[in-house]
N, C-alpha and C. Protein backbone atom coordinates (compact mmCIF):
# COMPACT_ATOMS: atom_id res chain seq x y z
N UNK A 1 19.75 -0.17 -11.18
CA UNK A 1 18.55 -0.41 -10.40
C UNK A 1 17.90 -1.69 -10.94
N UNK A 2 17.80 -2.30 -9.92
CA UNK A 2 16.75 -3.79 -10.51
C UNK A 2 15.67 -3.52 -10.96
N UNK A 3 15.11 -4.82 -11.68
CA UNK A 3 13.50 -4.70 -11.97
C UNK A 3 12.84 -5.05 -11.37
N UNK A 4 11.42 -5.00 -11.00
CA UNK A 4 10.53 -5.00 -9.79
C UNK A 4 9.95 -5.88 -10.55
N UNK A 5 10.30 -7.04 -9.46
CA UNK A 5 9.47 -8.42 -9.59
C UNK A 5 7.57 -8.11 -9.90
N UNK A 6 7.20 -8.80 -10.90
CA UNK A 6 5.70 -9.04 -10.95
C UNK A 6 5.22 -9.75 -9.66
N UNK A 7 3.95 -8.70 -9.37
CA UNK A 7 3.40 -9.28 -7.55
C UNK A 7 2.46 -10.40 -7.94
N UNK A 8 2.36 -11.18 -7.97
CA UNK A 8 0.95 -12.62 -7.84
C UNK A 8 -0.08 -11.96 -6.80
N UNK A 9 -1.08 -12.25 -7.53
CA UNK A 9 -2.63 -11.99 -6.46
C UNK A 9 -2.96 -12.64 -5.52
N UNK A 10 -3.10 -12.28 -4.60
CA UNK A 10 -3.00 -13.11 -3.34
C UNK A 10 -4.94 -13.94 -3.30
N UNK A 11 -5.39 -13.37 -4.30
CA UNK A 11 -6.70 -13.84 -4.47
C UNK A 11 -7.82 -13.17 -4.86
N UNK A 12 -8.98 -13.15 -5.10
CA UNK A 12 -9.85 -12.32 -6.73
C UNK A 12 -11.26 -12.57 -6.45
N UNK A 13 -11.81 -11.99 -7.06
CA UNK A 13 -13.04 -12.11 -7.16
C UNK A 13 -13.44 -12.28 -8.66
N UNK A 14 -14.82 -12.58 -9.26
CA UNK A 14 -14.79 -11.99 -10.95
C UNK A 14 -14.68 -10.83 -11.40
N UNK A 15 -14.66 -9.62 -10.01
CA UNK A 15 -14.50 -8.49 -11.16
C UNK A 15 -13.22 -7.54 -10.52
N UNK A 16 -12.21 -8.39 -9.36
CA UNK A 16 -11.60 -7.80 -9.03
C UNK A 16 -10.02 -8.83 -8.79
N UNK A 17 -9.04 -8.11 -8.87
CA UNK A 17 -8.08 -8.82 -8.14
C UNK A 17 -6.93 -8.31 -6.91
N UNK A 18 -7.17 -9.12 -6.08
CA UNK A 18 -6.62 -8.42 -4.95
C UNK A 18 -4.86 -9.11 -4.74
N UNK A 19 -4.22 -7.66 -3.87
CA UNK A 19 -2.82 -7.94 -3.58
C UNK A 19 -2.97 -7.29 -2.27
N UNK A 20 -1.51 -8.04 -1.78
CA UNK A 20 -1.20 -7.66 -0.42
C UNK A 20 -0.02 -7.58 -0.43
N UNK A 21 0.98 -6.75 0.41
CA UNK A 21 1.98 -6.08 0.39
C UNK A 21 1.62 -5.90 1.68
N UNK A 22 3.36 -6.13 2.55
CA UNK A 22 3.99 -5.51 3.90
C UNK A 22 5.03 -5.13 3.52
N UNK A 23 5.14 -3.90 4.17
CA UNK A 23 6.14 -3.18 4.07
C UNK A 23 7.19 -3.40 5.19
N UNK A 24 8.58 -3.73 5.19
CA UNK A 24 9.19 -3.93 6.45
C UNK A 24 10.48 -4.39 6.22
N UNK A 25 10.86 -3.91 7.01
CA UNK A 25 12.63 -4.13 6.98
C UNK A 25 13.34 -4.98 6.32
N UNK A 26 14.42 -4.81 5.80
CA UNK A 26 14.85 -6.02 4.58
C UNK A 26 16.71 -6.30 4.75
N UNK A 27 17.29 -6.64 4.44
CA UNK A 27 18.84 -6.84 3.96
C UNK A 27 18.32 -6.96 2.57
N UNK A 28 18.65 -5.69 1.92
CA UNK A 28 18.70 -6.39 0.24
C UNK A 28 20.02 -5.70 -0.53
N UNK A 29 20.14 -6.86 -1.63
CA UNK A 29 21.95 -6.40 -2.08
C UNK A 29 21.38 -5.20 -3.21
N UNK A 30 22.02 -4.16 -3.07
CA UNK A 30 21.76 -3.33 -4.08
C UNK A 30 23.20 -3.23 -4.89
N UNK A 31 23.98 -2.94 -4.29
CA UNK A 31 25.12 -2.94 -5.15
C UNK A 31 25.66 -4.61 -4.51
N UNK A 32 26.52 -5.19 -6.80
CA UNK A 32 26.86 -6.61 -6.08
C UNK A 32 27.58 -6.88 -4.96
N UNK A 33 27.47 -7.89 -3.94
CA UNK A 33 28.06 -8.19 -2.77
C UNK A 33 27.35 -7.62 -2.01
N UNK A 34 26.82 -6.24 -1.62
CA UNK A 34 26.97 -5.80 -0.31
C UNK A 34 25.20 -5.83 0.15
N UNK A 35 24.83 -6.03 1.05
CA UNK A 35 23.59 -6.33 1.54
C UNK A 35 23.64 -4.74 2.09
N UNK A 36 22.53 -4.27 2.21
CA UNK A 36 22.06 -2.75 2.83
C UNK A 36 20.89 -2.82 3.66
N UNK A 37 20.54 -2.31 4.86
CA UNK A 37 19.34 -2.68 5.08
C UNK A 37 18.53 -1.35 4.63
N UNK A 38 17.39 -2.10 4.05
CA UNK A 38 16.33 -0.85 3.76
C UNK A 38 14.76 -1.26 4.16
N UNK A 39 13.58 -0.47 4.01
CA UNK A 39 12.52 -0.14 4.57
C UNK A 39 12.03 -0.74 2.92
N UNK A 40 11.18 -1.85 2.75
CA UNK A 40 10.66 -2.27 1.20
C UNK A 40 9.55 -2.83 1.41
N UNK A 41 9.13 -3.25 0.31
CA UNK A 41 7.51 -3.47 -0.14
C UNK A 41 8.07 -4.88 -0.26
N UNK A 42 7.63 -6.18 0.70
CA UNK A 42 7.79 -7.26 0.82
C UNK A 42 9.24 -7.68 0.51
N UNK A 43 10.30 -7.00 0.99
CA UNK A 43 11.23 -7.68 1.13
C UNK A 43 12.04 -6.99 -0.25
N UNK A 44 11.39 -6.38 -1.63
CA UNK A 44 12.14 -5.80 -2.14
C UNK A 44 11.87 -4.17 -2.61
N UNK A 45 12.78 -3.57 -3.23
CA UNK A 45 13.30 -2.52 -3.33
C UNK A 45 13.97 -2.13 -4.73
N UNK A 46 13.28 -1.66 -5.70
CA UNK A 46 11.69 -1.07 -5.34
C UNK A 46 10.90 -1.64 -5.34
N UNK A 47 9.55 -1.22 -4.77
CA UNK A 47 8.35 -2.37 -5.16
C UNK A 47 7.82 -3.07 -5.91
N UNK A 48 7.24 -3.99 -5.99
CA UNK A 48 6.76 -5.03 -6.89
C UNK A 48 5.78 -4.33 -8.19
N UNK A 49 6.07 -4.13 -9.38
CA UNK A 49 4.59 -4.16 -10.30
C UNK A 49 3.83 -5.78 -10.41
N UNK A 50 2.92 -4.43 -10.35
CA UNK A 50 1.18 -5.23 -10.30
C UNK A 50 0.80 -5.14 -12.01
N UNK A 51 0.42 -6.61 -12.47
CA UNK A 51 0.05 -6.62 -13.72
C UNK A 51 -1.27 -6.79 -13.72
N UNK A 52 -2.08 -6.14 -14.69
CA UNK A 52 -3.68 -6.12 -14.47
C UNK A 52 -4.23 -6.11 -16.05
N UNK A 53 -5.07 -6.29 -16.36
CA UNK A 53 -5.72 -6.28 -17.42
C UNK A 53 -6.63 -5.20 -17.33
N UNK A 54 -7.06 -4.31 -18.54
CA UNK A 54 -7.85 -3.27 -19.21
C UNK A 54 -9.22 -3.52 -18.58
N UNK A 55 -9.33 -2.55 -17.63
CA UNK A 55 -11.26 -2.58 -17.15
C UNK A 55 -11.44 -3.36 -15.81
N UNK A 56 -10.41 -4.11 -15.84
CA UNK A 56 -10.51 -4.85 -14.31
C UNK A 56 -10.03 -4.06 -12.98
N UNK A 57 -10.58 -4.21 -12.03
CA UNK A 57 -10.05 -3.75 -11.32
C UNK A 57 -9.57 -4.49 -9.89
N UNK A 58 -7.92 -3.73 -9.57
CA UNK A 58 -7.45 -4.71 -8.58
C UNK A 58 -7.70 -3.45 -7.29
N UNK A 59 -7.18 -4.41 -6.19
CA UNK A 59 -7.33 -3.94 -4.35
C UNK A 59 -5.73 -4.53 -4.21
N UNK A 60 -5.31 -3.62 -3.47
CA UNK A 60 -3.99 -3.58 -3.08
C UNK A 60 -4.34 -3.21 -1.42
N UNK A 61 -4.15 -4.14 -0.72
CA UNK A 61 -3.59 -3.86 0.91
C UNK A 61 -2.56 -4.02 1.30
N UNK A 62 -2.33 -2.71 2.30
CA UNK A 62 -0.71 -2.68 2.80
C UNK A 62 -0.99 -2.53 4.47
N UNK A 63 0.12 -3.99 4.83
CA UNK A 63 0.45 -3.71 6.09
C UNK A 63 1.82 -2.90 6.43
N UNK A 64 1.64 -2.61 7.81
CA UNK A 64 2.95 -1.61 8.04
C UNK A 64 3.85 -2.38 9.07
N UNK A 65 4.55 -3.32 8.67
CA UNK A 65 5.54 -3.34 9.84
C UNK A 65 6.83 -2.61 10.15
N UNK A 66 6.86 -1.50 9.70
CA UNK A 66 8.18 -0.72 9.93
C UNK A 66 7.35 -0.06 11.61
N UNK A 67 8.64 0.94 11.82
CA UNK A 67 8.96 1.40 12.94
C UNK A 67 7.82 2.95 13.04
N UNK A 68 7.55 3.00 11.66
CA UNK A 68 6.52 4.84 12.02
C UNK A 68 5.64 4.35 10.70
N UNK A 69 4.93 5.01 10.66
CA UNK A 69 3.99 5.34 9.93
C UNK A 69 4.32 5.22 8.54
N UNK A 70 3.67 5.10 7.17
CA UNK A 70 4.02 5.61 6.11
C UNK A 70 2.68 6.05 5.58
N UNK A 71 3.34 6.24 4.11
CA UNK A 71 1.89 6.89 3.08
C UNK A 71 2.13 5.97 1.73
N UNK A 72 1.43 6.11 1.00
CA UNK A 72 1.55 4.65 -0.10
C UNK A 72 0.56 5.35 -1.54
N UNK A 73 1.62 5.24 -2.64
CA UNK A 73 1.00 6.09 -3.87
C UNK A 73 1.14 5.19 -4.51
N UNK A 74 0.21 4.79 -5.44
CA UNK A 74 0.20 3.87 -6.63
C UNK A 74 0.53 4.86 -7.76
N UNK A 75 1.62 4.08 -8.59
CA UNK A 75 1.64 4.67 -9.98
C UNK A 75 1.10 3.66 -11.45
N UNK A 76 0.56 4.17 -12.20
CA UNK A 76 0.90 3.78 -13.11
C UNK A 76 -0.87 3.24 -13.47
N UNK A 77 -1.82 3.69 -12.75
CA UNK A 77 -3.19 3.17 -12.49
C UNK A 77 -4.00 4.30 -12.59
N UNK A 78 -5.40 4.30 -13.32
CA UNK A 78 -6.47 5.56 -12.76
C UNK A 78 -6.91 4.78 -11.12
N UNK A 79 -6.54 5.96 -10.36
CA UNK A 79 -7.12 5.71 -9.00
C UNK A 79 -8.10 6.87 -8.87
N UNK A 80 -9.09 6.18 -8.38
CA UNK A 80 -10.05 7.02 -7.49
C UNK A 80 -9.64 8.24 -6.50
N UNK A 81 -9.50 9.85 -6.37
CA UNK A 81 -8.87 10.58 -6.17
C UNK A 81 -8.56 10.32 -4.33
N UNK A 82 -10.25 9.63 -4.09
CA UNK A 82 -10.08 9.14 -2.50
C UNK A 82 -9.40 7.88 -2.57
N UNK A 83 -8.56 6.80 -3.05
CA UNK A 83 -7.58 5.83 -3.19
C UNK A 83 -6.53 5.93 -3.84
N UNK A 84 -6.18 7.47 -3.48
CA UNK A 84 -4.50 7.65 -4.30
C UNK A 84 -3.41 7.89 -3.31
N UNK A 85 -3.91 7.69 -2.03
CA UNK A 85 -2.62 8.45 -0.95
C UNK A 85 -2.51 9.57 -1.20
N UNK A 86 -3.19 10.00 -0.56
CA UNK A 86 -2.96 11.91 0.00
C UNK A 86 -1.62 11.87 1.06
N UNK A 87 -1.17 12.60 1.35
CA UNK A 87 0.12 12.68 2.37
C UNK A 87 0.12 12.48 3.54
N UNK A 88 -1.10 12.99 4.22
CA UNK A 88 -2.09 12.66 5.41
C UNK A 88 -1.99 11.39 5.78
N UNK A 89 -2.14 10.13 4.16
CA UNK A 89 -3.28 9.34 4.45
C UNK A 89 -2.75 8.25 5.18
N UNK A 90 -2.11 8.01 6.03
CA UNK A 90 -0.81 7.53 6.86
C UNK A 90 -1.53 5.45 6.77
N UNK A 91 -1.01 4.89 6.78
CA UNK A 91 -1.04 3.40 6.68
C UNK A 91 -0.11 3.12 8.58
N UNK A 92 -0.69 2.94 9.42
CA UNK A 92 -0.09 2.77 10.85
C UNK A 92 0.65 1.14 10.92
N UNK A 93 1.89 1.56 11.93
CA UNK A 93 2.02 -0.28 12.45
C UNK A 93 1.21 -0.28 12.88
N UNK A 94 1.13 -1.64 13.49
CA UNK A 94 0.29 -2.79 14.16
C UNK A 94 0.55 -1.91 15.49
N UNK A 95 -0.57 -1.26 16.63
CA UNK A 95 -0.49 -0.73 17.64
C UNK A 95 -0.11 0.46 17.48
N UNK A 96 0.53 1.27 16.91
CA UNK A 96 0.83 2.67 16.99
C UNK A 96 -0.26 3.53 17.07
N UNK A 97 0.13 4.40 18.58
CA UNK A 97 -0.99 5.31 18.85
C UNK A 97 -1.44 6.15 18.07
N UNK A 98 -3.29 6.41 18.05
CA UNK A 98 -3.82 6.86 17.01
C UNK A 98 -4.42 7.86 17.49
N UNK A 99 -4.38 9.46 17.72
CA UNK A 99 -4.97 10.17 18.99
C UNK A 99 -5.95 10.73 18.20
N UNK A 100 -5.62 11.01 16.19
CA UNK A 100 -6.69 11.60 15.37
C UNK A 100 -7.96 10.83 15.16
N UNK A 101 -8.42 9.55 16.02
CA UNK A 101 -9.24 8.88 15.70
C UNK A 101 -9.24 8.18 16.85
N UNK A 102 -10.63 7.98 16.98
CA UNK A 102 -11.28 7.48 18.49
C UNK A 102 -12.13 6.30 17.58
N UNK A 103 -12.59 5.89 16.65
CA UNK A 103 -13.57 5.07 16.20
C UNK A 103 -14.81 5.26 15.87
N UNK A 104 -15.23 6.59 16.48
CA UNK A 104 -16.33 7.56 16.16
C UNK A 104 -16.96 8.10 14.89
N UNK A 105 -15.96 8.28 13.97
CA UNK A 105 -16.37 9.06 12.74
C UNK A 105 -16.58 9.10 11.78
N UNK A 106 -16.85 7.75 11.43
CA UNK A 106 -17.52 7.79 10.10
C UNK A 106 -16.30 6.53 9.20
N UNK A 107 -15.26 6.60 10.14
CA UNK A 107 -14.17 5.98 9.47
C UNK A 107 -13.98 4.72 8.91
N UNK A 108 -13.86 4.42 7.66
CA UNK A 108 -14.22 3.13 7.35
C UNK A 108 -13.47 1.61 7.17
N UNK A 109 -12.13 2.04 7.66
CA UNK A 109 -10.74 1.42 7.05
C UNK A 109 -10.37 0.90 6.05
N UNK A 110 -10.82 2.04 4.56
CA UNK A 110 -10.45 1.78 3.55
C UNK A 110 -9.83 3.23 2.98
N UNK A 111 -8.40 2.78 2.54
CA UNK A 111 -7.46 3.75 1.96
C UNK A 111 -7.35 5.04 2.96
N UNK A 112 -7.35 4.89 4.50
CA UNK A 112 -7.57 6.09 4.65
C UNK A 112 -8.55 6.72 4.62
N UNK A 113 -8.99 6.87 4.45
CA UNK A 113 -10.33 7.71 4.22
C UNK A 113 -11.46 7.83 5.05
N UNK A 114 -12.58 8.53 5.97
CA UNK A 114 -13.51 8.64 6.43
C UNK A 114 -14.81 8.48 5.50
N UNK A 115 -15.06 7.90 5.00
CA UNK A 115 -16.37 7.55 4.49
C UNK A 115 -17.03 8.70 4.14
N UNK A 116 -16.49 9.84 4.57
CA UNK A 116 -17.32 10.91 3.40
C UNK A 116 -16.44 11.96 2.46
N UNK A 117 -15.45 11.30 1.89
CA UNK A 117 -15.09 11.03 0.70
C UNK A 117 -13.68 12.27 1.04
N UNK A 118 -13.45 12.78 2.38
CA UNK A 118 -12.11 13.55 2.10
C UNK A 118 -10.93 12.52 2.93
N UNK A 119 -9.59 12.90 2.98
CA UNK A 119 -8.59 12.22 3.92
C UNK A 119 -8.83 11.99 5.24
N UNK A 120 -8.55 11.03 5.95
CA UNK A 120 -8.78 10.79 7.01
C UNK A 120 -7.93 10.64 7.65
N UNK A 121 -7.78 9.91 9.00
CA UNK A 121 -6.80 9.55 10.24
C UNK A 121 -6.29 8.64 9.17
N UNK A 122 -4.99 8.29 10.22
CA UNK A 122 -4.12 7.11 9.31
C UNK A 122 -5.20 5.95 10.47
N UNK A 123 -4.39 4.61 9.55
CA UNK A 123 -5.14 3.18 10.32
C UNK A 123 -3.89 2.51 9.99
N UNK A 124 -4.09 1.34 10.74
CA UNK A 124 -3.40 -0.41 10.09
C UNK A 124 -4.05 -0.72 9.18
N UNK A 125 -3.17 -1.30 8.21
CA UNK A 125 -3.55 -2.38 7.18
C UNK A 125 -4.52 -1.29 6.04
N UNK A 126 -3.68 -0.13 5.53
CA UNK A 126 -4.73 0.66 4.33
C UNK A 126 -5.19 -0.45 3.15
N UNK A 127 -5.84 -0.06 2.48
CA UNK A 127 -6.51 -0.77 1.26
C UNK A 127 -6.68 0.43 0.49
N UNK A 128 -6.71 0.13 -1.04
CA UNK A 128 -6.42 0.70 -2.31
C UNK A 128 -7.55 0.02 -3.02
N UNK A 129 -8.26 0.70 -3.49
CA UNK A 129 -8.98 -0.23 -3.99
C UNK A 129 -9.72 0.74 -5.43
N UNK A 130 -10.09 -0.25 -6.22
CA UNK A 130 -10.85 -0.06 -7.57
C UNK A 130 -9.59 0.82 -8.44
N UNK A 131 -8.75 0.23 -8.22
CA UNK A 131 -7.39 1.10 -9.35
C UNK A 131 -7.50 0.06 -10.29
N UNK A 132 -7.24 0.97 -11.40
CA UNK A 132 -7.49 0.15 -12.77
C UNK A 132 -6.24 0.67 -13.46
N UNK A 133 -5.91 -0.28 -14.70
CA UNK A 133 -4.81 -0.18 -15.19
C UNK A 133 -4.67 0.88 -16.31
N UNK A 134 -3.91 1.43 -16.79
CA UNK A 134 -3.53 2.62 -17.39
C UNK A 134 -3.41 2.51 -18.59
């Protein structure tokens, strides 16, 4: 199994650093020679580690360009129990019908979540946010 390339911050604040990740179809060689296609976190497989420093905290957004839905767990971070991916907490493609959510409810489009602090509808483009390093 390869090693998972270190992700670069796509850009920061002073007390935060943010990443972005799409998830979406790939040719990648897993065994030498042979290309496979698989479903990866920007093109590789497995996903990228995120390097962070003690007390800081980074934002991780994920777009979905695959074909269905997914769910998205950070390891290796204290996450906030509402920014850990619950199973529910679905990350949508771009357009995929959303029938658990009308825009009505409170929903905030961060990590999933409805703004009053349990799992929510899935959305496009989840965000992860205030995970700190371990």
């Amino acid at each position: 199994m390869p090693i998972p390339a270190v992700l670069v911050p796509a850009g920061g604040s002073g007390r935060a650093d943010r990443y972005e990740i799409t998830q979406h179809e790939a040719a990648v060689e897993v065994l030498p020679g042979i290309r496979t296609r698989l479903w990866t976190y920007g093109g590789t497989f497995p996903g990228p580690t995120i390097e962070s420093r003690r007390g800081r905290s980074i934002i991780v957004t994920h777009r979905n360009e695959l074909p269905v839905p997914t769910v998205v767990h950070l390891h290796g971070g204290h996450s906030p129990a509402a920014s850990d991916g619950y199973p529910t907490d679905l990350v949508l493609p771009q357009g995929w019908p959303d029938a658990a959510h009308d825009g009505r409810d409170g929903h905030d489009g961060r990590g999933g979540h409805d703004g009053r602090g349990g799992p929510g509808p899935g959305h496009a483009g989840a965000t992860r946010g205030r995970c700190r390093p371990g």
